[in-house]
mmCIF file with all atom_site columns, C-alpha atoms in Angstrom:
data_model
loop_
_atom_site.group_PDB
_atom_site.id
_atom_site.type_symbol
_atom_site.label_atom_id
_atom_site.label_alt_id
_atom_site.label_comp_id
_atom_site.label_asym_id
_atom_site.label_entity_id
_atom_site.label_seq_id
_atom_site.pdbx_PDB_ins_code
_atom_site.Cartn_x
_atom_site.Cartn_y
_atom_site.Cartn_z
_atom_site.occupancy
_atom_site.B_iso_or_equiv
_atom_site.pdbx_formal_charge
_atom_site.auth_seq_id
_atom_site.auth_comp_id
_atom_site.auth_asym_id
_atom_site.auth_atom_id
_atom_site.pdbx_PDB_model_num
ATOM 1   C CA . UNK A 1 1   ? 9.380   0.657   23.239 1.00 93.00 ? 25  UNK A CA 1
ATOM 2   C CA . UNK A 1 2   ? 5.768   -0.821  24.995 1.00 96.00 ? 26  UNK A CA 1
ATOM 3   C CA . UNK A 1 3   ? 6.676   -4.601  26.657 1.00 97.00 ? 27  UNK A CA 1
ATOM 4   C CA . UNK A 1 4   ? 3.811   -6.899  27.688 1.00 97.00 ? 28  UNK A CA 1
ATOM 5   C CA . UNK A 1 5   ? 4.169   -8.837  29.972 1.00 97.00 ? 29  UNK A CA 1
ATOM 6   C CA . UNK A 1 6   ? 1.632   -12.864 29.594 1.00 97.00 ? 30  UNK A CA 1
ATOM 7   C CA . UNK A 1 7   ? 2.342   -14.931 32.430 1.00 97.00 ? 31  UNK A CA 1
ATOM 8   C CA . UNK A 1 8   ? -0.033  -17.908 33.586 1.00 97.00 ? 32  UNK A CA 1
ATOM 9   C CA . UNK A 1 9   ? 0.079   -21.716 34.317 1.00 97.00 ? 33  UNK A CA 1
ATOM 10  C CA . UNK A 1 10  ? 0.403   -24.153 31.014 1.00 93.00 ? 34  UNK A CA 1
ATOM 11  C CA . UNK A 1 11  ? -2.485  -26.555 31.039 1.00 90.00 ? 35  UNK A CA 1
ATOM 12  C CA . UNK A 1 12  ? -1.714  -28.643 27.877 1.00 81.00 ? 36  UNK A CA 1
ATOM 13  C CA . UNK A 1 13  ? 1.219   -29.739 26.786 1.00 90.00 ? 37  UNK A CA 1
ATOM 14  C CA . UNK A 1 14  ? 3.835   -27.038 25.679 1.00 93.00 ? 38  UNK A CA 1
ATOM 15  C CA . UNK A 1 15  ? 3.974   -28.122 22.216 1.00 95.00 ? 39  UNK A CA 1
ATOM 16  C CA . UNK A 1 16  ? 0.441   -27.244 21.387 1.00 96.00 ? 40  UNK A CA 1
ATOM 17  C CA . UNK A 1 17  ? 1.327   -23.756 22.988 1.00 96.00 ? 41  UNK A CA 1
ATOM 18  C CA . UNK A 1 18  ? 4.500   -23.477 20.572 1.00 96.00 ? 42  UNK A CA 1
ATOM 19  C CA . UNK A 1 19  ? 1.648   -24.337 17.521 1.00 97.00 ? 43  UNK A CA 1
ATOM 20  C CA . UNK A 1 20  ? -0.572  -21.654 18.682 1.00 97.00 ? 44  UNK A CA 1
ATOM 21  C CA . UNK A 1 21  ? 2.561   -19.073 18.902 1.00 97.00 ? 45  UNK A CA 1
ATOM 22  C CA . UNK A 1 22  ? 3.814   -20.223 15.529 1.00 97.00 ? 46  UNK A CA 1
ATOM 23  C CA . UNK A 1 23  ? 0.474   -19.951 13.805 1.00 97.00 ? 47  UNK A CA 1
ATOM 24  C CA . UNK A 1 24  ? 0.079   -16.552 15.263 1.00 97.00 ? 48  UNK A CA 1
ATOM 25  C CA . UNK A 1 25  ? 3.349   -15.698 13.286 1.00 95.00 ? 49  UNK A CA 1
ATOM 26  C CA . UNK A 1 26  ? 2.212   -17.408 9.793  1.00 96.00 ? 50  UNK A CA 1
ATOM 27  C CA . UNK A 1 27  ? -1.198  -15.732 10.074 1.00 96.00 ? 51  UNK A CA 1
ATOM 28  C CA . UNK A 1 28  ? -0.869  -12.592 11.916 1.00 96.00 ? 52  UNK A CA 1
ATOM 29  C CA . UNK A 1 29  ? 2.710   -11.257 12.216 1.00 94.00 ? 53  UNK A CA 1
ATOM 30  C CA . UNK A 1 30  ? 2.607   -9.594  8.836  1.00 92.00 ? 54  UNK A CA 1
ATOM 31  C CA . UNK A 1 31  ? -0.523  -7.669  9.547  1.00 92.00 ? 55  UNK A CA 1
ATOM 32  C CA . UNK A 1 32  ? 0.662   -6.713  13.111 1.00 95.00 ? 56  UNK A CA 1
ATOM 33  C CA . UNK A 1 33  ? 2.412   -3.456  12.782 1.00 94.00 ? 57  UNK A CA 1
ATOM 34  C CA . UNK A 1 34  ? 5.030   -2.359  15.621 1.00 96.00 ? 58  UNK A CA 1
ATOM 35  C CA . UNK A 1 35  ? 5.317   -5.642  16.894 1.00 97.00 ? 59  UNK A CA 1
ATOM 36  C CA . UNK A 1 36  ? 9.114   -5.507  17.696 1.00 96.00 ? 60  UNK A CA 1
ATOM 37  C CA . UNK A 1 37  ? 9.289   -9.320  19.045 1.00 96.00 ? 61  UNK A CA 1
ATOM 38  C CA . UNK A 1 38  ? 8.329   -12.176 21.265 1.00 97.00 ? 62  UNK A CA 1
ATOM 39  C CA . UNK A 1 39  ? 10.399  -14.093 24.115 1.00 97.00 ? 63  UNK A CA 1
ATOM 40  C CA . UNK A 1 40  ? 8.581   -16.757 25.696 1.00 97.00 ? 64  UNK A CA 1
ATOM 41  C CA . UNK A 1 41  ? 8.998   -20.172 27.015 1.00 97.00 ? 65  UNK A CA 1
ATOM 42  C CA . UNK A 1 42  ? 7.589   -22.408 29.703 1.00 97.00 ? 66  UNK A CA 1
ATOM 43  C CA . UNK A 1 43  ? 9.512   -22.846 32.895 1.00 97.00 ? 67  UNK A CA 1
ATOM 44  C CA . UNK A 1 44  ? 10.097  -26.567 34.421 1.00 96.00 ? 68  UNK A CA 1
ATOM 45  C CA . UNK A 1 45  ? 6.829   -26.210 36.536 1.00 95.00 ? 69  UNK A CA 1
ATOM 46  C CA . UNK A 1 46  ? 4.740   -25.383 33.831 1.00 96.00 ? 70  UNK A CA 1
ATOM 47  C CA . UNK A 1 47  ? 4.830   -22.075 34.316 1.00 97.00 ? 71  UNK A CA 1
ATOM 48  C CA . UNK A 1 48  ? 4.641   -19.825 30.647 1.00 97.00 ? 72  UNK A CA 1
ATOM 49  C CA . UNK A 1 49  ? 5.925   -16.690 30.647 1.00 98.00 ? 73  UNK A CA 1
ATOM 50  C CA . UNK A 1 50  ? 5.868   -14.283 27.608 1.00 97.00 ? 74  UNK A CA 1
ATOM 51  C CA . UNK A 1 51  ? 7.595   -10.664 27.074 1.00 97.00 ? 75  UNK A CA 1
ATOM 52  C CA . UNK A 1 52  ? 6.032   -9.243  24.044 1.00 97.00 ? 76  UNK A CA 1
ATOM 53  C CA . UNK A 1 53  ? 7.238   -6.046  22.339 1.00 97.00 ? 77  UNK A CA 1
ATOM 54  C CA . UNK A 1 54  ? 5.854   -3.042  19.963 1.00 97.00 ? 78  UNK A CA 1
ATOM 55  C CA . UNK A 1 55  ? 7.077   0.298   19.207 1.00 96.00 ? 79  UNK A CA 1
ATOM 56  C CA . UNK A 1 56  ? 4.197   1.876   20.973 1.00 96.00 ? 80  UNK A CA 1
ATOM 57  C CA . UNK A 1 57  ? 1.448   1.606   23.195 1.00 95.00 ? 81  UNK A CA 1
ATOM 58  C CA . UNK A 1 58  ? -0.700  2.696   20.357 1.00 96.00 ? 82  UNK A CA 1
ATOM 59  C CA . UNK A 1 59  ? 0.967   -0.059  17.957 1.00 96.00 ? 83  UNK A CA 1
ATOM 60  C CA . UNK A 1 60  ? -0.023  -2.709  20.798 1.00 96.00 ? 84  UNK A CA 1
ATOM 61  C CA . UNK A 1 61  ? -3.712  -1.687  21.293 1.00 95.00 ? 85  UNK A CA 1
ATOM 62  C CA . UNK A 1 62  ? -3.954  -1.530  17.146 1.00 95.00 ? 86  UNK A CA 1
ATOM 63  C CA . UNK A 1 63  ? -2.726  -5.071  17.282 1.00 95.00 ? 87  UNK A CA 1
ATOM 64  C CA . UNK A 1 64  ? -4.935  -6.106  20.294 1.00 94.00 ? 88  UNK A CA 1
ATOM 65  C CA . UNK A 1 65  ? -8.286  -4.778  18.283 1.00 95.00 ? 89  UNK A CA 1
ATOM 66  C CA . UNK A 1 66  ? -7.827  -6.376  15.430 1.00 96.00 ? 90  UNK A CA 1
ATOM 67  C CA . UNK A 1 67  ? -11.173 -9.389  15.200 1.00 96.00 ? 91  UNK A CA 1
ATOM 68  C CA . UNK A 1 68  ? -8.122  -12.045 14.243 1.00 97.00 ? 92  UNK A CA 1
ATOM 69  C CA . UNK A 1 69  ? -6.009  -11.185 17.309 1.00 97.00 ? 93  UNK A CA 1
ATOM 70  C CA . UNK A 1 70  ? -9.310  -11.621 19.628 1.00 96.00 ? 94  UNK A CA 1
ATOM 71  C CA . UNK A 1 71  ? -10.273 -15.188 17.921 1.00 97.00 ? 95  UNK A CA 1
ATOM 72  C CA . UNK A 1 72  ? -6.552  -16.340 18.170 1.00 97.00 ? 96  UNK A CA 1
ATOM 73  C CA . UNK A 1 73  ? -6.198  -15.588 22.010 1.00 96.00 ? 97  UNK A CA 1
ATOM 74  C CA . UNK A 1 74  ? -9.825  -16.745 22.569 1.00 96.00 ? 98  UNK A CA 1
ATOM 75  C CA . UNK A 1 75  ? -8.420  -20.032 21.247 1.00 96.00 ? 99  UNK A CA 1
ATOM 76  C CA . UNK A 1 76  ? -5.038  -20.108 22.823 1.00 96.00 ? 100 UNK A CA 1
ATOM 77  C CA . UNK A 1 77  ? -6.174  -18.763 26.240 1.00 95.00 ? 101 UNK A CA 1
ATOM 78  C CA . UNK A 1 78  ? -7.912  -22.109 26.737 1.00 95.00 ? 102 UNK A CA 1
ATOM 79  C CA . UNK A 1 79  ? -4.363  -23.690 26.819 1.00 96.00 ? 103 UNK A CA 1
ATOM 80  C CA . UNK A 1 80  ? -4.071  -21.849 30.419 1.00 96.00 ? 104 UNK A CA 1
ATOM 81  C CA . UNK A 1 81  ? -4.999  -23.335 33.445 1.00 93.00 ? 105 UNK A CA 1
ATOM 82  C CA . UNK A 1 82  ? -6.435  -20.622 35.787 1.00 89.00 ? 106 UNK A CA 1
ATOM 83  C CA . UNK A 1 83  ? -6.210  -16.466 35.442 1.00 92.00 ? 107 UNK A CA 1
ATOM 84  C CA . UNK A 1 84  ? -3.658  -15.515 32.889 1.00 96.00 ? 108 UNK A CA 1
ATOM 85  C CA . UNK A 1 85  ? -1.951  -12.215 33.731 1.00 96.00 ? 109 UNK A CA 1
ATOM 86  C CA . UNK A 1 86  ? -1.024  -9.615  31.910 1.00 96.00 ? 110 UNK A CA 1
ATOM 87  C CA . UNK A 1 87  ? 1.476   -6.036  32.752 1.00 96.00 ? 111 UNK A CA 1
ATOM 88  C CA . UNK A 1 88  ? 1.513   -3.536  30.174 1.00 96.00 ? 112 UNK A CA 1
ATOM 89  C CA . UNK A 1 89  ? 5.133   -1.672  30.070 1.00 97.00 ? 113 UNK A CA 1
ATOM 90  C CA . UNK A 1 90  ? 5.914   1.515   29.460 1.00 95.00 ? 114 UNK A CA 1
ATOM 91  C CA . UNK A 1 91  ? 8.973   1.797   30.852 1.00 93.00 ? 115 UNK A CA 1
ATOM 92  C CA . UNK A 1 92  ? 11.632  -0.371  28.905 1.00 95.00 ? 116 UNK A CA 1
ATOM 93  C CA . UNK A 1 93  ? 15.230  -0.507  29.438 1.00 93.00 ? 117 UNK A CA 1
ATOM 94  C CA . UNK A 1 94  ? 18.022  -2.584  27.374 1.00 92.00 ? 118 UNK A CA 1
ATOM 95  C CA . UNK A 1 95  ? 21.586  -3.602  28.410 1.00 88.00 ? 119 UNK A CA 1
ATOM 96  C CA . UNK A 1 96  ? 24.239  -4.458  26.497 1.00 87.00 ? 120 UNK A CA 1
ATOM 97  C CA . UNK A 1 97  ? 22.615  -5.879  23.464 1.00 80.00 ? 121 UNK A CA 1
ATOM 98  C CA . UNK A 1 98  ? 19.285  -6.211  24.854 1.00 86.00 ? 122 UNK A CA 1
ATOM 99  C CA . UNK A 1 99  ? 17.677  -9.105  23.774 1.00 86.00 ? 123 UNK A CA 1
ATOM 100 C CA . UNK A 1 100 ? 18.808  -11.791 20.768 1.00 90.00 ? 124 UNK A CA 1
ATOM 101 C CA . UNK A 1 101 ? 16.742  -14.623 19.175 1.00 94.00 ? 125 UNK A CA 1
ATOM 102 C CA . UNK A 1 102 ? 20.441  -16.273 19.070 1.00 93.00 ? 126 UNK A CA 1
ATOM 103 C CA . UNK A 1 103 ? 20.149  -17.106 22.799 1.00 97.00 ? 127 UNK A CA 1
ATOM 104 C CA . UNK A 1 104 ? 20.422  -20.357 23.938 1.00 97.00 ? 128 UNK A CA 1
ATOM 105 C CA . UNK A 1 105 ? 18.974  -19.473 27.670 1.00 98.00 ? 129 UNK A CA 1
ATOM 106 C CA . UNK A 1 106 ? 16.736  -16.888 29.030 1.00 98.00 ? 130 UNK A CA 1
ATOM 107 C CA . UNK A 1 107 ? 16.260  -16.137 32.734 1.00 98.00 ? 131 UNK A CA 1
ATOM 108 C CA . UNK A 1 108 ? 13.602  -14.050 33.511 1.00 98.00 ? 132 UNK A CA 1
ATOM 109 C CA . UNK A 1 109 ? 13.782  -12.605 36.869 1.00 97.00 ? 133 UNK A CA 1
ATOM 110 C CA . UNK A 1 110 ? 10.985  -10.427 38.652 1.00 98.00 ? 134 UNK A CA 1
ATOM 111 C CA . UNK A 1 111 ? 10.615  -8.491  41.801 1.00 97.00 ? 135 UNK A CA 1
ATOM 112 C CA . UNK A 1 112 ? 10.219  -4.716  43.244 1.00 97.00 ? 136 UNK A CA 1
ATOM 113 C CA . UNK A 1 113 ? 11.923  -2.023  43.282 1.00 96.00 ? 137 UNK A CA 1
ATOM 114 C CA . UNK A 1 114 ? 12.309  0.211   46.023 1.00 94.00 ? 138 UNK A CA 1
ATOM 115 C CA . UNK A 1 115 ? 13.485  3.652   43.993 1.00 94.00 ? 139 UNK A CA 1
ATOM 116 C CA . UNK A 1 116 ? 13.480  3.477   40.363 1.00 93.00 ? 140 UNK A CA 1
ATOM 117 C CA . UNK A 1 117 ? 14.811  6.553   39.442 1.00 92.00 ? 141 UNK A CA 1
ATOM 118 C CA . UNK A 1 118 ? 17.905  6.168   41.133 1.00 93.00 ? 142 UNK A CA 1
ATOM 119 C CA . UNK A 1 119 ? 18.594  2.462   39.727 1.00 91.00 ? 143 UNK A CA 1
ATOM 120 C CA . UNK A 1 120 ? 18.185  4.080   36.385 1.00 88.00 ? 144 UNK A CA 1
ATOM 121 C CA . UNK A 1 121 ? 20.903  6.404   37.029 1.00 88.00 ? 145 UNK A CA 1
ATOM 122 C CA . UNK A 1 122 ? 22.738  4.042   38.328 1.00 87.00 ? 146 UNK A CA 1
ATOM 123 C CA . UNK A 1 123 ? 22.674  1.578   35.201 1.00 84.00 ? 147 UNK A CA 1
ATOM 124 C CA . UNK A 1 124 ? 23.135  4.432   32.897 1.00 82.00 ? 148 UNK A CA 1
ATOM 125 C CA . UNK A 1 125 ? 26.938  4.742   34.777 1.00 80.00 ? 149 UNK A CA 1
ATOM 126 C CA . UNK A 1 126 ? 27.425  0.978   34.928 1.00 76.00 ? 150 UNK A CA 1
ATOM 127 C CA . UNK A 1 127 ? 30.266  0.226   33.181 1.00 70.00 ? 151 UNK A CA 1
ATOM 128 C CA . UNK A 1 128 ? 28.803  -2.498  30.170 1.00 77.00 ? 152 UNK A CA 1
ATOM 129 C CA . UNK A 1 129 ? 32.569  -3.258  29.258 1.00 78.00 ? 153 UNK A CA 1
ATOM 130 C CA . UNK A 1 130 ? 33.705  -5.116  32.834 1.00 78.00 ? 154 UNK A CA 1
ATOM 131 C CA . UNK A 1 131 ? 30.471  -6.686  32.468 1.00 79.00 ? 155 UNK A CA 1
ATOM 132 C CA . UNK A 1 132 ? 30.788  -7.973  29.656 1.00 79.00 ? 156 UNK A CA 1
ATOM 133 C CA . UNK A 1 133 ? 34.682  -9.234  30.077 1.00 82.00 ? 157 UNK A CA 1
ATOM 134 C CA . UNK A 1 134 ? 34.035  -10.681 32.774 1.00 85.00 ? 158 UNK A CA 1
ATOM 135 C CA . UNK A 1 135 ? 30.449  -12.498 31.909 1.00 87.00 ? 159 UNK A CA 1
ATOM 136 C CA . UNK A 1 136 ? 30.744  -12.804 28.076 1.00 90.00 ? 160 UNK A CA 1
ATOM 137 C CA . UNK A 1 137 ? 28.189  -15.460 28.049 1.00 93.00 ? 161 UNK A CA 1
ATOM 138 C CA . UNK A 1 138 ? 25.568  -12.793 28.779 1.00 93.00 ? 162 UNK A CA 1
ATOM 139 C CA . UNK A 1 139 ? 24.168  -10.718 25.200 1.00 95.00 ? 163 UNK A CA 1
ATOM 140 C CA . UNK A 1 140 ? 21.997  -8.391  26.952 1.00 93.00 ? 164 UNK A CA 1
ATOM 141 C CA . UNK A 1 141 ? 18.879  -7.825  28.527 1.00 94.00 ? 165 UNK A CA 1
ATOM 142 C CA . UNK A 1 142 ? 15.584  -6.277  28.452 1.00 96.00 ? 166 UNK A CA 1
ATOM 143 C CA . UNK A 1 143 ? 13.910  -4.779  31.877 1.00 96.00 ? 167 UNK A CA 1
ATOM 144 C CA . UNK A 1 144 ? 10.364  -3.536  32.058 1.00 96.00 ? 168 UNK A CA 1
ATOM 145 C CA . UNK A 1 145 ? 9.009   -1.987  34.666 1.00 96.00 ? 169 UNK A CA 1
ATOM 146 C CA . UNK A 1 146 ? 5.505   -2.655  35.959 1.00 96.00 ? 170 UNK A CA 1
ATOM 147 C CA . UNK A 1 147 ? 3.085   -0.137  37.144 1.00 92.00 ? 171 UNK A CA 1
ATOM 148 C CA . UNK A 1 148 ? 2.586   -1.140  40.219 1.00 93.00 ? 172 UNK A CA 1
ATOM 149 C CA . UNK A 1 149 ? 5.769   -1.311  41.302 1.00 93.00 ? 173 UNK A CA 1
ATOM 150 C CA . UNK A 1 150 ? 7.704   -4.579  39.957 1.00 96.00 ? 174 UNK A CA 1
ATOM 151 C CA . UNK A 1 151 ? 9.485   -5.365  37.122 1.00 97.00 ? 175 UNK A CA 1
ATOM 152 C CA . UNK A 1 152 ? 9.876   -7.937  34.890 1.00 98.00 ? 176 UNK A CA 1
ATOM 153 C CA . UNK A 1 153 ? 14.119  -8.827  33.533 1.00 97.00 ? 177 UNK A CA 1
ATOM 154 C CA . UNK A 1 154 ? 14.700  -10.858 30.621 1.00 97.00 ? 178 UNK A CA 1
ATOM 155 C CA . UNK A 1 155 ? 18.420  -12.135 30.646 1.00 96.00 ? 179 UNK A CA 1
ATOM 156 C CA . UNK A 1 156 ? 20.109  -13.265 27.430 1.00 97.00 ? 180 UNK A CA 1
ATOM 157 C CA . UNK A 1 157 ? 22.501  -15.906 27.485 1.00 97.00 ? 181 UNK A CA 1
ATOM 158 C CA . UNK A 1 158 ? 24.825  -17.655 25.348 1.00 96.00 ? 182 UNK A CA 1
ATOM 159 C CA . UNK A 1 159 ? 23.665  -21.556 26.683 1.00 97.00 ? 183 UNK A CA 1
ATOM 160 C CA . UNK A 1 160 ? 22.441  -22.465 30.068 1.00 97.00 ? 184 UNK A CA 1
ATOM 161 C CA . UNK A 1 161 ? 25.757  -24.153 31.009 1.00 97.00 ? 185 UNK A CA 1
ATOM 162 C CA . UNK A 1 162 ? 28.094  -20.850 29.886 1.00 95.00 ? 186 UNK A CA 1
ATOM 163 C CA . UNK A 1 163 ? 25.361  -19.216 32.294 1.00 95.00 ? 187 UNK A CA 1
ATOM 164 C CA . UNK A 1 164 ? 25.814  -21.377 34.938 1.00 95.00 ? 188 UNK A CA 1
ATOM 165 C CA . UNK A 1 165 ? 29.480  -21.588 34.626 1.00 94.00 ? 189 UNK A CA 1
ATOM 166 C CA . UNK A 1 166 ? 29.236  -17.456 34.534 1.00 90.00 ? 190 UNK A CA 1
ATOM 167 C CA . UNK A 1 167 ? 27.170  -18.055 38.214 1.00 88.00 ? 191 UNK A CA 1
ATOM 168 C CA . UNK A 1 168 ? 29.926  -19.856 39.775 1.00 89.00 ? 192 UNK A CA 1
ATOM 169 C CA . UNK A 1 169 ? 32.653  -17.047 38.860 1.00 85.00 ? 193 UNK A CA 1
ATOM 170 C CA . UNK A 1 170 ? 33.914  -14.842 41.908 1.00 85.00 ? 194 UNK A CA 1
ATOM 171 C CA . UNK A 1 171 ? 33.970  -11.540 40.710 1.00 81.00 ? 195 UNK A CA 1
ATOM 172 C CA . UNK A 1 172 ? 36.745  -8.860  41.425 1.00 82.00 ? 196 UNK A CA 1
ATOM 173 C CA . UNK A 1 173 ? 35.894  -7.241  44.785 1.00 86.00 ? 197 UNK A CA 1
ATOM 174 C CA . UNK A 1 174 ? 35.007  -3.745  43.200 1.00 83.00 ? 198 UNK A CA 1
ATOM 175 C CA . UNK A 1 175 ? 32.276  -5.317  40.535 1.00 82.00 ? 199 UNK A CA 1
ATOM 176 C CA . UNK A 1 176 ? 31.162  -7.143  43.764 1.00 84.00 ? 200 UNK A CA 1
ATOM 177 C CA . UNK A 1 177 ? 31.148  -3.536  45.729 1.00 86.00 ? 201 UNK A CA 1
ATOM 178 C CA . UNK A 1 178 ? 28.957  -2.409  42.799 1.00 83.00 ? 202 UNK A CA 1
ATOM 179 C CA . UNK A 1 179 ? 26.381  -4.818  42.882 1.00 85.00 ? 203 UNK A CA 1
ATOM 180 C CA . UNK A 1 180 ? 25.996  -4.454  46.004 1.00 88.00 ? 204 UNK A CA 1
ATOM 181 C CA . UNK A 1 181 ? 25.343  -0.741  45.585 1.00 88.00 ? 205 UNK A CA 1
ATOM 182 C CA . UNK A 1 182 ? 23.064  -1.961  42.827 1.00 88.00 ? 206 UNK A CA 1
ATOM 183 C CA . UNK A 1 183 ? 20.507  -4.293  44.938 1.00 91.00 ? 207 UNK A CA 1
ATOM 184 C CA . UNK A 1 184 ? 19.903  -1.291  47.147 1.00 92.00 ? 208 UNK A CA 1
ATOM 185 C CA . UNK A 1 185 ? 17.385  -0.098  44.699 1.00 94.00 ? 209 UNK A CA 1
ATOM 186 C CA . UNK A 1 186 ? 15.640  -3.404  44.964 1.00 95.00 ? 210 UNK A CA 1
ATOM 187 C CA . UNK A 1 187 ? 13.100  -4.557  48.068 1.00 94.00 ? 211 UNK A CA 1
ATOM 188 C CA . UNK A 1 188 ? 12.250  -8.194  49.192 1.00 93.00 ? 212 UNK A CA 1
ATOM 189 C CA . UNK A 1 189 ? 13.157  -11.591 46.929 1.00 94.00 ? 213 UNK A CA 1
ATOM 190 C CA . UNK A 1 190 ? 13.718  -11.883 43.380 1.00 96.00 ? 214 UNK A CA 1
ATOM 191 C CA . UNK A 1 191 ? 11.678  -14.758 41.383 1.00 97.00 ? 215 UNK A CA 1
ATOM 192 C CA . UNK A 1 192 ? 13.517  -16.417 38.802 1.00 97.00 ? 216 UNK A CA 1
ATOM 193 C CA . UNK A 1 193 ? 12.305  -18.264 35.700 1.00 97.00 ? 217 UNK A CA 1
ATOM 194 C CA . UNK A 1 194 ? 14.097  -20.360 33.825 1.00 98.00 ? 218 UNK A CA 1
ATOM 195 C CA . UNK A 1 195 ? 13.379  -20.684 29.584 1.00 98.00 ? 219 UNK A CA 1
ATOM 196 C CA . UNK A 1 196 ? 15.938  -23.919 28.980 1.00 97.00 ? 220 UNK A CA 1
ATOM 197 C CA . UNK A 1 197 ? 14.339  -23.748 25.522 1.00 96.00 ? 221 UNK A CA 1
ATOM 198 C CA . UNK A 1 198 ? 13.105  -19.844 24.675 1.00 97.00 ? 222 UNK A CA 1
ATOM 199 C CA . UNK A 1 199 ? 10.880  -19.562 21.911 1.00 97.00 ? 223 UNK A CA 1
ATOM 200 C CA . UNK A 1 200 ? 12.649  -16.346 20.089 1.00 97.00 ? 224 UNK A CA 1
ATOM 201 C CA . UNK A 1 201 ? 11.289  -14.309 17.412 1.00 95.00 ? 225 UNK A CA 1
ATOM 202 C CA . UNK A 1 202 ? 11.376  -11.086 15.553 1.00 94.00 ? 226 UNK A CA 1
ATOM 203 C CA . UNK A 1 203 ? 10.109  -9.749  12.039 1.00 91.00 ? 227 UNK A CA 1
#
């Protein structure tokens, strides 16, 4: 899987973003082959954040050349205010379920991360099953991991108040032992951004 990442301040309103994401899917989602799916939403300060996927890197760039893709984001980039940024991801990891357009709250969280091949071991031996009995409001996420260093998490939730209900759970010493072990891998603050209302889709 190939995850870009489209961050960048909203300067219009949000719902003339959602148009220009919906018309993308009634004009070009058929003709854009490998596109796996699109999480996006804008955070409470405005801030839009989009985690697009494709089966390849080649499937991306094929989509990316085509004239009608370059008129639609010369059009909807004007809806930003400032430099829009953009990470392409090689390097994709699901848990759980990974993502799920039945979600009814998405945190994306981003940082760095100190020494990835040994948090990728790690989460291969993480045991998904305590996880998921004792947070069943989370589906799964989707981690993609920048080249320069960051990475970007989208977090799948159930709703925003089984997910904040889920925060305010004490877990059992050894899960807490385990994160612990876990955040090691990490270096310096996470960011988080909250999607209250994600925009999910998928062919």
């Amino acid at each position: 899987m190939f995850v870009q990442i489209i961050q960048g301040g909203l300067a219009a309103d949000r719902a003339e973003l959602k148009e220009a994401l919906d018309r993308w899917e009634r004009e070009l989602e058929s003709s854009a082959e490998g596109w796996l799916g699109t999480t996006a939403g804008v955070t409470d300060d405005g801030t839009f954040i989009g985690i697009v996927r494709f089966a390849s890197v080649e499937a991306a760039r094929r989509n990316s050349e085509r004239p009608e893709q370059h008129r639609w984001w010369t059009e909807t980039s004007k809806l930003f205010r400032g430099d829009v940024t953009f990470h392409d991801c090689t390097d994709v990891d699901l848990m759980m379920d990974g993502g799920s357009d039945d979600a009814g709250f998405v945190q994306v969280i981003q940082g760095r991360i100190r020494d990835l091949e040994g948090l990728r071991a790690y989460l291969r031996d993480m045991d998904e099953q305590a996880l998921r009995g004792f947070r069943p409001d989370i589906i799964g996420s989707i981690t993609a991991y920048h080249a320069d260093g960051g990475f970007t998490e989208a977090a799948y939730f159930t709703s925003e108040a089984e997910a904040r209900e889920g925060e305010r759970s004490q877990p059992p010493q050894e899960m807490r032992d385990e994160m612990d072990k876990m955040m090691a891998f990490y270096e310096g603050e996470w960011t988080y951004l909250d999607l209250r209302e994600p925009w999910l889709s998928s062919p």
